[in-house]
mmCIF file of C-alpha atoms and ligand atoms in Angstrom:
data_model
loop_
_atom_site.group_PDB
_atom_site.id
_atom_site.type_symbol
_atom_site.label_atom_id
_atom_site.label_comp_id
_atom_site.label_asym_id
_atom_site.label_seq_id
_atom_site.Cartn_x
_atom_site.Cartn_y
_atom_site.Cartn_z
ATOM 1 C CA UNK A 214 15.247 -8.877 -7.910
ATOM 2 C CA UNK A 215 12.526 -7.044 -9.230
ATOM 3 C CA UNK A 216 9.087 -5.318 -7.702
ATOM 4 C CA UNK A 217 6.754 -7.922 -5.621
ATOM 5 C CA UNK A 218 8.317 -10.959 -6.376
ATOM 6 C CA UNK A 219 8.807 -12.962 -3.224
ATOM 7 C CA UNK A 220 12.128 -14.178 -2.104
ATOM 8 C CA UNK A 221 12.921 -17.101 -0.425
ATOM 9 C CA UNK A 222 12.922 -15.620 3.100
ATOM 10 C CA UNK A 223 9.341 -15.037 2.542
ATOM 11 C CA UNK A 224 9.649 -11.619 2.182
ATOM 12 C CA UNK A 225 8.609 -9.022 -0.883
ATOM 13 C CA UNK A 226 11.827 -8.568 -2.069
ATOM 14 C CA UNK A 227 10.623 -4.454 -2.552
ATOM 15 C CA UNK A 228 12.662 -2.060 -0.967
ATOM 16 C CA UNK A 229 12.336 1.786 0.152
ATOM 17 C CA UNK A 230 14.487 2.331 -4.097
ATOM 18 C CA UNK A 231 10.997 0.984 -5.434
ATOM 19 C CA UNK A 232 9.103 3.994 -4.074
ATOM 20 C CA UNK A 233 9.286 6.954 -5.393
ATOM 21 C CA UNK A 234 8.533 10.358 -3.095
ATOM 22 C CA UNK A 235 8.293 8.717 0.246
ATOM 23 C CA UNK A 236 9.655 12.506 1.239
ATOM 24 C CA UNK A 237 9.762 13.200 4.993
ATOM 25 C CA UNK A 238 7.546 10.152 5.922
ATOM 26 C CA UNK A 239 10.736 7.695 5.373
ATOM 27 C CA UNK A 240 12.440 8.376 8.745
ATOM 28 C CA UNK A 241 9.230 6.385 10.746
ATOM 29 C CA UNK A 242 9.090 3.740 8.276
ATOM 30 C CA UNK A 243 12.858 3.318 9.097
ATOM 31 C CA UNK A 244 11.840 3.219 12.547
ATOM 32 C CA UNK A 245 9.475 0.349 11.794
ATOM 33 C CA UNK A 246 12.077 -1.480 9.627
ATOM 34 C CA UNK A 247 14.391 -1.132 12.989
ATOM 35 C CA UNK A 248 11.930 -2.319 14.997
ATOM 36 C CA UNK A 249 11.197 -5.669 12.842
ATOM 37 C CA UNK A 250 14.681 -6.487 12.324
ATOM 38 C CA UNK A 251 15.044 -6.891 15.948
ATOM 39 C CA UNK A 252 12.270 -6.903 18.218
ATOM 40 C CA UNK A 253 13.906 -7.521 21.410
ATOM 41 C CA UNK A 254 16.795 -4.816 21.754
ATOM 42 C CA UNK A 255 14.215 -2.255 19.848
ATOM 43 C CA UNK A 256 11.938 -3.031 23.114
ATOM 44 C CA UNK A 257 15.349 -2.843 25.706
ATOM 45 C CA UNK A 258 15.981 0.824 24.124
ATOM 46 C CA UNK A 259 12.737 1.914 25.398
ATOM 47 C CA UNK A 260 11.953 3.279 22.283
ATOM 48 C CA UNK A 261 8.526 2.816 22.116
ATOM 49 C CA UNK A 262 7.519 -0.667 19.744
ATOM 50 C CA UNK A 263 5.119 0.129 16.613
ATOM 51 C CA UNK A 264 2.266 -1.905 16.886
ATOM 52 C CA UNK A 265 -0.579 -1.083 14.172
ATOM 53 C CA UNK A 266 -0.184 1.509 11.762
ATOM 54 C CA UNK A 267 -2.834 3.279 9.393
ATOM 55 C CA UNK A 268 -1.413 4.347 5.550
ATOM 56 C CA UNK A 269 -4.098 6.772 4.730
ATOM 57 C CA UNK A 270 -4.511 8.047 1.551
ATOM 58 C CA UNK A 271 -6.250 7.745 -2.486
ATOM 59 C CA UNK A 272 -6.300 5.081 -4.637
ATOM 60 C CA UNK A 273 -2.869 3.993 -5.856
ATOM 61 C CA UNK A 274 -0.695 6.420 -4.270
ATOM 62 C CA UNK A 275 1.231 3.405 -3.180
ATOM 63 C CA UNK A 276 0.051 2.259 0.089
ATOM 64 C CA UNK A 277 0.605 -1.773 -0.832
ATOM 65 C CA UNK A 278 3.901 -0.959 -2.247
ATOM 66 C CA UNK A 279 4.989 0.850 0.879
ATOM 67 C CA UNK A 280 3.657 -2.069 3.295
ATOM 68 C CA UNK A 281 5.851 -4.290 1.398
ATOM 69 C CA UNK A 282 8.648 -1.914 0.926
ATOM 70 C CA UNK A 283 8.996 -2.035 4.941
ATOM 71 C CA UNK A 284 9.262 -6.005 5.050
ATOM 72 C CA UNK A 285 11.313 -6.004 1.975
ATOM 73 C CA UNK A 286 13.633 -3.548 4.186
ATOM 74 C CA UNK A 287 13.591 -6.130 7.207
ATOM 75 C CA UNK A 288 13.529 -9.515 5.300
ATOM 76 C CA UNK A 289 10.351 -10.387 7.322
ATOM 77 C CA UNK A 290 7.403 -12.172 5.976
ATOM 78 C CA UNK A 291 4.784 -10.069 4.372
ATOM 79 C CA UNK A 292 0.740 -11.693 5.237
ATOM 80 C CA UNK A 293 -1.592 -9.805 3.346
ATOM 81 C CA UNK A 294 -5.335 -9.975 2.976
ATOM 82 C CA UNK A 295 -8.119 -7.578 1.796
ATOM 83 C CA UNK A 296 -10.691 -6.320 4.674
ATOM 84 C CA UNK A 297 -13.313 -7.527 1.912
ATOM 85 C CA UNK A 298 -12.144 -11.207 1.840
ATOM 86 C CA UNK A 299 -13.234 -11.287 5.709
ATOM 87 C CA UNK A 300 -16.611 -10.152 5.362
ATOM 88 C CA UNK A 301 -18.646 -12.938 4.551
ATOM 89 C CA UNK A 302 -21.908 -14.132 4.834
ATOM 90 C CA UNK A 303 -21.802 -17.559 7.276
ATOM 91 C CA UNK A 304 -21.533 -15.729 10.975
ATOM 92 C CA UNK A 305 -18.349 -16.784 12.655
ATOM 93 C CA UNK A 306 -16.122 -17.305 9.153
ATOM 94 C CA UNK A 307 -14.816 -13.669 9.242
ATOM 95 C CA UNK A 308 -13.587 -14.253 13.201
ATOM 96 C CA UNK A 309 -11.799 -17.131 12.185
ATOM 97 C CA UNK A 310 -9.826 -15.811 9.299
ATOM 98 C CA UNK A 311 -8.854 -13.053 11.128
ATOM 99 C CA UNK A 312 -7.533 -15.863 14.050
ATOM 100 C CA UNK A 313 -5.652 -17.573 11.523
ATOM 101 C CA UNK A 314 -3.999 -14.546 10.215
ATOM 102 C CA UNK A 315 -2.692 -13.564 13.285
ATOM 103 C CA UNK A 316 -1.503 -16.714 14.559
ATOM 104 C CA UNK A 317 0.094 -17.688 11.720
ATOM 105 C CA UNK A 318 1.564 -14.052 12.133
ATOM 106 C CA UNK A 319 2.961 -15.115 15.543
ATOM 107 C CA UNK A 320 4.319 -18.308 14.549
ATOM 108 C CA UNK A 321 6.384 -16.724 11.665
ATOM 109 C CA UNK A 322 7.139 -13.324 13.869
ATOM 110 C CA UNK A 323 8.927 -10.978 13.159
ATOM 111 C CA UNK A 324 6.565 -10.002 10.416
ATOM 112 C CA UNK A 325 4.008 -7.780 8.900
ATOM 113 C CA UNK A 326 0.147 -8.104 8.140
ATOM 114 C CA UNK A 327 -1.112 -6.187 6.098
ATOM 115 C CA UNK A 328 -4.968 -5.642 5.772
ATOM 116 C CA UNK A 329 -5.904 -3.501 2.560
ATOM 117 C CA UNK A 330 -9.238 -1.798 2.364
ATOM 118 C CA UNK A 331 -9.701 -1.884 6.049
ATOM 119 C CA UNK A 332 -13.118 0.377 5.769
ATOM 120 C CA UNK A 333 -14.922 -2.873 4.469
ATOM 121 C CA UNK A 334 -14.584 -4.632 7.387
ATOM 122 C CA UNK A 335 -14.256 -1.694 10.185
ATOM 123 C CA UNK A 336 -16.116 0.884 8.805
ATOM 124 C CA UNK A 337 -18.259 2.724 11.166
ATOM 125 C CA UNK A 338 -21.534 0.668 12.735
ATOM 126 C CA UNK A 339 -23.742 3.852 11.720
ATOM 127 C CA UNK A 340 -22.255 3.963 8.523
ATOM 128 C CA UNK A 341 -22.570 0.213 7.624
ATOM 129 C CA UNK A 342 -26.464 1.117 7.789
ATOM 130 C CA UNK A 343 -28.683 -2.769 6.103
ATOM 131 C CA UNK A 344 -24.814 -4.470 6.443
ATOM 132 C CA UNK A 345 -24.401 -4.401 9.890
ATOM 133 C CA UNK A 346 -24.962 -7.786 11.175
ATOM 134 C CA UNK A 347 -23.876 -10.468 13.662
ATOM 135 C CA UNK A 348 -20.859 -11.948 11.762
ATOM 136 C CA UNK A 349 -19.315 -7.990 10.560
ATOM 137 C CA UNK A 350 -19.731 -7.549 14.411
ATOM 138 C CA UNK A 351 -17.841 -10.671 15.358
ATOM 139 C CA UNK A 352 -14.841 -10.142 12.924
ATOM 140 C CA UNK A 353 -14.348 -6.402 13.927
ATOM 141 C CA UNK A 354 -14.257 -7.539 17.212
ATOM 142 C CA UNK A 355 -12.382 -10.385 16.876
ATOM 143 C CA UNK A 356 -10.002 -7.769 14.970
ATOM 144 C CA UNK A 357 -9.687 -5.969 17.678
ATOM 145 C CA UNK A 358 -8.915 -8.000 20.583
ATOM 146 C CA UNK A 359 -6.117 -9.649 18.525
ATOM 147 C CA UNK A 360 -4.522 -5.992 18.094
ATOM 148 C CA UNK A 361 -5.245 -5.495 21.963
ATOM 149 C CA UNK A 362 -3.464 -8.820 22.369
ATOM 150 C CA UNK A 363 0.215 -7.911 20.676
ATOM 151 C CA UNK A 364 2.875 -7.914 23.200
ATOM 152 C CA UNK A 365 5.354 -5.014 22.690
ATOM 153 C CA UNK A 366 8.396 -7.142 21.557
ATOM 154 C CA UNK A 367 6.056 -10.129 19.718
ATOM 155 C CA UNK A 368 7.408 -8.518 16.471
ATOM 156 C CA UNK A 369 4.334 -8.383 14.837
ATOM 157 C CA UNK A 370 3.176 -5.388 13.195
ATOM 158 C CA UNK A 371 -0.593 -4.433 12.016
ATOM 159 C CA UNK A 372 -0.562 -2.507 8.976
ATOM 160 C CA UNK A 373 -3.992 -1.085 7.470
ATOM 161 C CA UNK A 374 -4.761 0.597 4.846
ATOM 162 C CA UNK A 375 -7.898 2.779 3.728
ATOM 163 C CA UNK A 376 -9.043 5.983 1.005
ATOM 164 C CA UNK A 377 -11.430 6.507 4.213
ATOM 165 C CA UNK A 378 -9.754 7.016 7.572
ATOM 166 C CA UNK A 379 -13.179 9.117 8.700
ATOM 167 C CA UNK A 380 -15.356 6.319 8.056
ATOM 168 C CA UNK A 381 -13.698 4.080 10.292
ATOM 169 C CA UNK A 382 -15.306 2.591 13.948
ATOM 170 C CA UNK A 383 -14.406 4.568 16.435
ATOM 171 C CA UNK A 384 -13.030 1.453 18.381
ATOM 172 C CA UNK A 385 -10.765 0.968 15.723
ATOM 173 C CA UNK A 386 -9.062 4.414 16.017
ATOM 174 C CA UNK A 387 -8.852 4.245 19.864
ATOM 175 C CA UNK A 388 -5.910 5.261 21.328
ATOM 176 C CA UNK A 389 -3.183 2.256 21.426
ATOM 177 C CA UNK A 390 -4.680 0.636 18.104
ATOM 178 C CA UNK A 391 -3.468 2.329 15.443
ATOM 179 C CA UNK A 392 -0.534 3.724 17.609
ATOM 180 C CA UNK A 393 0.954 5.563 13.937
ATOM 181 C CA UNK A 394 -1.334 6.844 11.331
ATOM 182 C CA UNK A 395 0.863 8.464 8.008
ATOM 183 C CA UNK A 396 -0.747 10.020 5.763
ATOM 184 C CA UNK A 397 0.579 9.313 1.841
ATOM 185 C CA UNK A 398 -0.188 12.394 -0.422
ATOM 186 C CA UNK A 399 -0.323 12.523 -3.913
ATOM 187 C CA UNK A 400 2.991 13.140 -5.486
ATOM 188 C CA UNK A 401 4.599 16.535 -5.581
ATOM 189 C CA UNK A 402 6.678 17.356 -8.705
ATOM 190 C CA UNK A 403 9.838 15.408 -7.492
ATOM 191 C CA UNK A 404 7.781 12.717 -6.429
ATOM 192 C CA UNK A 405 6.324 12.259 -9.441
ATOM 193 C CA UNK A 406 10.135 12.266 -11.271
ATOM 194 C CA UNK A 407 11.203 9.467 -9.101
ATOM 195 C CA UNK A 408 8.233 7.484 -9.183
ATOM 196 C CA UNK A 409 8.527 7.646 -13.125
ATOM 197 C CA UNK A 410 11.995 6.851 -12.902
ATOM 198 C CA UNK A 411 11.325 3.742 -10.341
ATOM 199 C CA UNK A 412 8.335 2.480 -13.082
ATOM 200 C CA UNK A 413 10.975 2.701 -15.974
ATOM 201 C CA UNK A 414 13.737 1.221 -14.076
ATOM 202 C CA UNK A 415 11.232 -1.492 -13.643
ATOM 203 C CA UNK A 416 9.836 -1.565 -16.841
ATOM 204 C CA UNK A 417 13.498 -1.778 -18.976
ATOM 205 C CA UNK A 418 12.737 -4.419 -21.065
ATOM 206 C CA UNK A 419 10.832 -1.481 -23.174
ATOM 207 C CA UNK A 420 13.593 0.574 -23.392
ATOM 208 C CA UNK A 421 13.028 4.560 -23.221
ATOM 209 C CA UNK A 422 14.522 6.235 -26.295
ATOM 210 C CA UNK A 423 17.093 9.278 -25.196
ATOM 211 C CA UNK A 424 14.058 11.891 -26.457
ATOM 212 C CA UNK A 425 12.017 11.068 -23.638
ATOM 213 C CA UNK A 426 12.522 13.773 -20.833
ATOM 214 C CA UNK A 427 11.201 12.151 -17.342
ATOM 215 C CA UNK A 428 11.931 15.847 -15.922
ATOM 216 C CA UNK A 429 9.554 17.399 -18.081
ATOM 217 C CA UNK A 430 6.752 14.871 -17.796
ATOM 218 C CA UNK A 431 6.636 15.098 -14.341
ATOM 219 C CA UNK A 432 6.026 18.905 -14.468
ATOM 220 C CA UNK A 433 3.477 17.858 -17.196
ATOM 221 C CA UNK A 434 1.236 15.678 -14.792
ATOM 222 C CA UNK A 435 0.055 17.455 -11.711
ATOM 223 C CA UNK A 436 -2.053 15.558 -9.496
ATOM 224 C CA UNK A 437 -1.507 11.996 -10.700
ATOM 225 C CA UNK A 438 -0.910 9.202 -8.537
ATOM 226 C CA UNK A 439 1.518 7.220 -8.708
ATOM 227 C CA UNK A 440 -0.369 3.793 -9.710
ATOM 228 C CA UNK A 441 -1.492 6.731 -13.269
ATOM 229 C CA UNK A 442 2.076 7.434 -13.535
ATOM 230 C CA UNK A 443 3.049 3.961 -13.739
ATOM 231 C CA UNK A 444 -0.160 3.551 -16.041
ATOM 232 C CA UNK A 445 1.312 6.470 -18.340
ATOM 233 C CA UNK A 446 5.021 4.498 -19.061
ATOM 234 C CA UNK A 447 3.232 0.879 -19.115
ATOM 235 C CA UNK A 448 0.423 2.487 -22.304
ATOM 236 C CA UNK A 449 3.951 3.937 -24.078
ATOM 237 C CA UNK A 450 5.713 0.376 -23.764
ATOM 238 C CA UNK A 451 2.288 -1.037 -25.544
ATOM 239 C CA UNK A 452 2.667 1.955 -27.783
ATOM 240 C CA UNK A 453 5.922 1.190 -28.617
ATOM 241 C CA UNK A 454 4.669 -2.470 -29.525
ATOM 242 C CA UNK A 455 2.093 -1.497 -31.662
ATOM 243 C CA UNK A 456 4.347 0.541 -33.973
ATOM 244 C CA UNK A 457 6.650 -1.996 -34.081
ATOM 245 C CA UNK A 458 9.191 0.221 -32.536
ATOM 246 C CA UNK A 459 12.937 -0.539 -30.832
ATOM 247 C CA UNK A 460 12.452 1.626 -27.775
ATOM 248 C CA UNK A 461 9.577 3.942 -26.519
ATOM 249 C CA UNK A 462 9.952 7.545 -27.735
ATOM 250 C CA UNK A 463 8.543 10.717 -26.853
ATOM 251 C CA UNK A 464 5.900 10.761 -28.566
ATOM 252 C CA UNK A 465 4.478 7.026 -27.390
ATOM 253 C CA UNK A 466 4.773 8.754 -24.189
ATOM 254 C CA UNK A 467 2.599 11.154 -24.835
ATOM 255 C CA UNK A 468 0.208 9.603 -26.804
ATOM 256 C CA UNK A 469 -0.194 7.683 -23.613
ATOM 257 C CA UNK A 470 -0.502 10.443 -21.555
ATOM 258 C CA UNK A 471 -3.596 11.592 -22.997
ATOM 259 C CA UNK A 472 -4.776 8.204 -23.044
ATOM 260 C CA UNK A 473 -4.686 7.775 -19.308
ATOM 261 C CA UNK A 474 -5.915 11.562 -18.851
ATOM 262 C CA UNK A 475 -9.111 10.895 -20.634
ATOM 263 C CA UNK A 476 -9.459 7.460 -18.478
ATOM 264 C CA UNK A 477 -9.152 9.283 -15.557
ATOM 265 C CA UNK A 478 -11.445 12.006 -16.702
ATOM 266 C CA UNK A 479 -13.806 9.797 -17.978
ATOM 267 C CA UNK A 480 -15.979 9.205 -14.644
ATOM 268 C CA UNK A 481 -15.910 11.767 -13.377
ATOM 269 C CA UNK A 482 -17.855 13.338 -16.614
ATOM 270 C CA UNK A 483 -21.768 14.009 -16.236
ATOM 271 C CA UNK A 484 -24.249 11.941 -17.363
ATOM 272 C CA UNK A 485 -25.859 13.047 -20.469
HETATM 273 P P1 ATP B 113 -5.279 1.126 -3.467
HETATM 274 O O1 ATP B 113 -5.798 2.082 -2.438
HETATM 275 O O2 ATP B 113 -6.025 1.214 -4.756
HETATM 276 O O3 ATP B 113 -5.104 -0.283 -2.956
HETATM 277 P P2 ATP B 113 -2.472 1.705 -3.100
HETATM 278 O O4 ATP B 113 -2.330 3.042 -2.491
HETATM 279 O O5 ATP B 113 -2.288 0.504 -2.237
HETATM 280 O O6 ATP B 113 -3.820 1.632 -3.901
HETATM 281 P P3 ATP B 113 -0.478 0.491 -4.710
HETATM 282 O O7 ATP B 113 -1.288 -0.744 -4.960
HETATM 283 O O8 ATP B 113 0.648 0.384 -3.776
HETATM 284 O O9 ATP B 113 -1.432 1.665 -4.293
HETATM 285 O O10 ATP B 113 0.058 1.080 -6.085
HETATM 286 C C1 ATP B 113 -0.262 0.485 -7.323
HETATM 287 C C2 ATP B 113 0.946 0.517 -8.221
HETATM 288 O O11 ATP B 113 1.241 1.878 -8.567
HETATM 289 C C3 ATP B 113 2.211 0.001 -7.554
HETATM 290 O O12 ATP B 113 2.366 -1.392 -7.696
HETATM 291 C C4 ATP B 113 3.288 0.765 -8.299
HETATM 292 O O13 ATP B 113 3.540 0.150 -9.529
HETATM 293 C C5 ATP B 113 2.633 2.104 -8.580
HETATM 294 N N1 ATP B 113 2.962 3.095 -7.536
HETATM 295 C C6 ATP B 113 2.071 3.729 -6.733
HETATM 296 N N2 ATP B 113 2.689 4.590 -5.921
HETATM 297 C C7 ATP B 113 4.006 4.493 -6.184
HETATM 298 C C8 ATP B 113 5.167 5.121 -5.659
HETATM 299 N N3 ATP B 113 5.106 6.040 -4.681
HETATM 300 N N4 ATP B 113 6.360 4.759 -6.171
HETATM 301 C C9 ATP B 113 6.461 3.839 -7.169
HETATM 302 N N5 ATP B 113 5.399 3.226 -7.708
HETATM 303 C C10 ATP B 113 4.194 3.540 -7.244
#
């Protein structure tokens, strides 16, 4: 089994092991994992049904990996579409992708969608300034009154994802819509040691000599996400390659590190 490759349940075949430094947030994506794995007695328990929830937070700090983590952790079908692939430029084509998402969603419930860069399509009307038109209008709208339309036991669940919860309409974020919004931080220290131990799990068939000290590196990289850390092991690996070598060492590592640091750095340089 290994990271995003489907299985033949139609599910992601990622579990909750694949991500690293889920930290206190893991006990309501449990809850959501209950919840899809049996609709019906979750509803008779009066516990109160997830219906949409926002994953907040930067670029590559694992919001996609957590989506599918959950219907990995159920076995459920996993529909996933950018907010950018329904914004589109013939009025009425946005609606109707968003229809057939969610009824194939219903069909094939319990299940997850999962909408990635939500801001693109339901980013404020103000904010949207020249690109607010007639067919943006439609598909928020349309979005909308399909997430109004969930039953509490249909056993579908909305997920959405954004960098930019505070540019988002206002009807999106009303009350009942996004009924759980979790906010995913950067990695703390620990995090950042199980994330890098999750990416080399992942990434044995360049195997890590015994010099190379996970511990350490995560005390060495403050601040990076955990789509960089990933970045950092996957530039040793090539490193490795290049040299010819039999496993990754130390120093590969490292000379990767400051590869990826100086990407990162890069654009956020001044022009000169
Ligand atoms: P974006 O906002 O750019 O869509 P994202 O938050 O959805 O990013 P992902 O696409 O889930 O981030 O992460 C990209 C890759 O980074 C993952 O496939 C995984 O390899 C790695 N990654 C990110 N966060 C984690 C984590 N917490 N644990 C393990 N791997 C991670």
């Amino acid at each position: 089994q290994s990271k995003g490759n489907a299985r033949r349940d139609g599910s992601t075949g990622v579990t909750f092991a694949d991500v690293g430094g889920l930290g206190n947030t893991i006990g309501e994506m449990m809850q959501v994992v209950e919840f899809l794995k049996d609709p019906k007695q979750f509803a008779s328990l009066d516990a109160k049904p997830p219906k949409g929830i926002l994953l907040e937070g930067d670029p590559g700090v694992g919001k996609t990996l957590i989506a599918k983590a959950i219907a990995g952790e159920a076995r459920v079908p996993f529909y996933q579409m950018a907010g950018s692939e329904f914004v589109e430029a013939i009025v009425g084509v946005g609606a109707a992708r968003v229809r057939d998402l969610f009824q194939r969603a219903r069909v094939n419930a319990p299940c997850i969608i999962f909408v990635d860069e939500i801001d693109a399509l339901g980013i404020k009307r103000a904010e949207a300034g020249v690109r607010t038109n007639e067919e943006r209008e439609q598909t928020l709208n349309q979005l909308l009154s399909e997430m109004d339309g969930f039953t509490p036991d249909s056993g579908v669940v909305f997920v959405a994802a954004t960098n930019r919860a505070d540019l988002l309409d206002a009807a999106l974020m009303r009350a009942g819509r996004f009924d759980r919004k979790i906010r995913i931080l950067r990695p703390d220290e620990q995090g950042r040691r199980e994330i890098l131990q999750a990416s080399s799990i992942h990434a044995r068939k360049h195997r890590l000599g015994s010099d190379v000290d996970l511990a350490q590196l995560a005390k060495d990289l403050p601040g990076l996400s955990g789509a960089e850390l990933g970045n950092v092991l996957n530039e040793a690996a090539l490193e490795a390659v290049r040299r010819d070598g039999a496993e990754v060492t130390q120093a590969d590592v490292y000379n990767a590190v400051d590869r990826v640091l100086q990407g990162i750095r890069r654009p956020s340089l001044p022009d000169s």
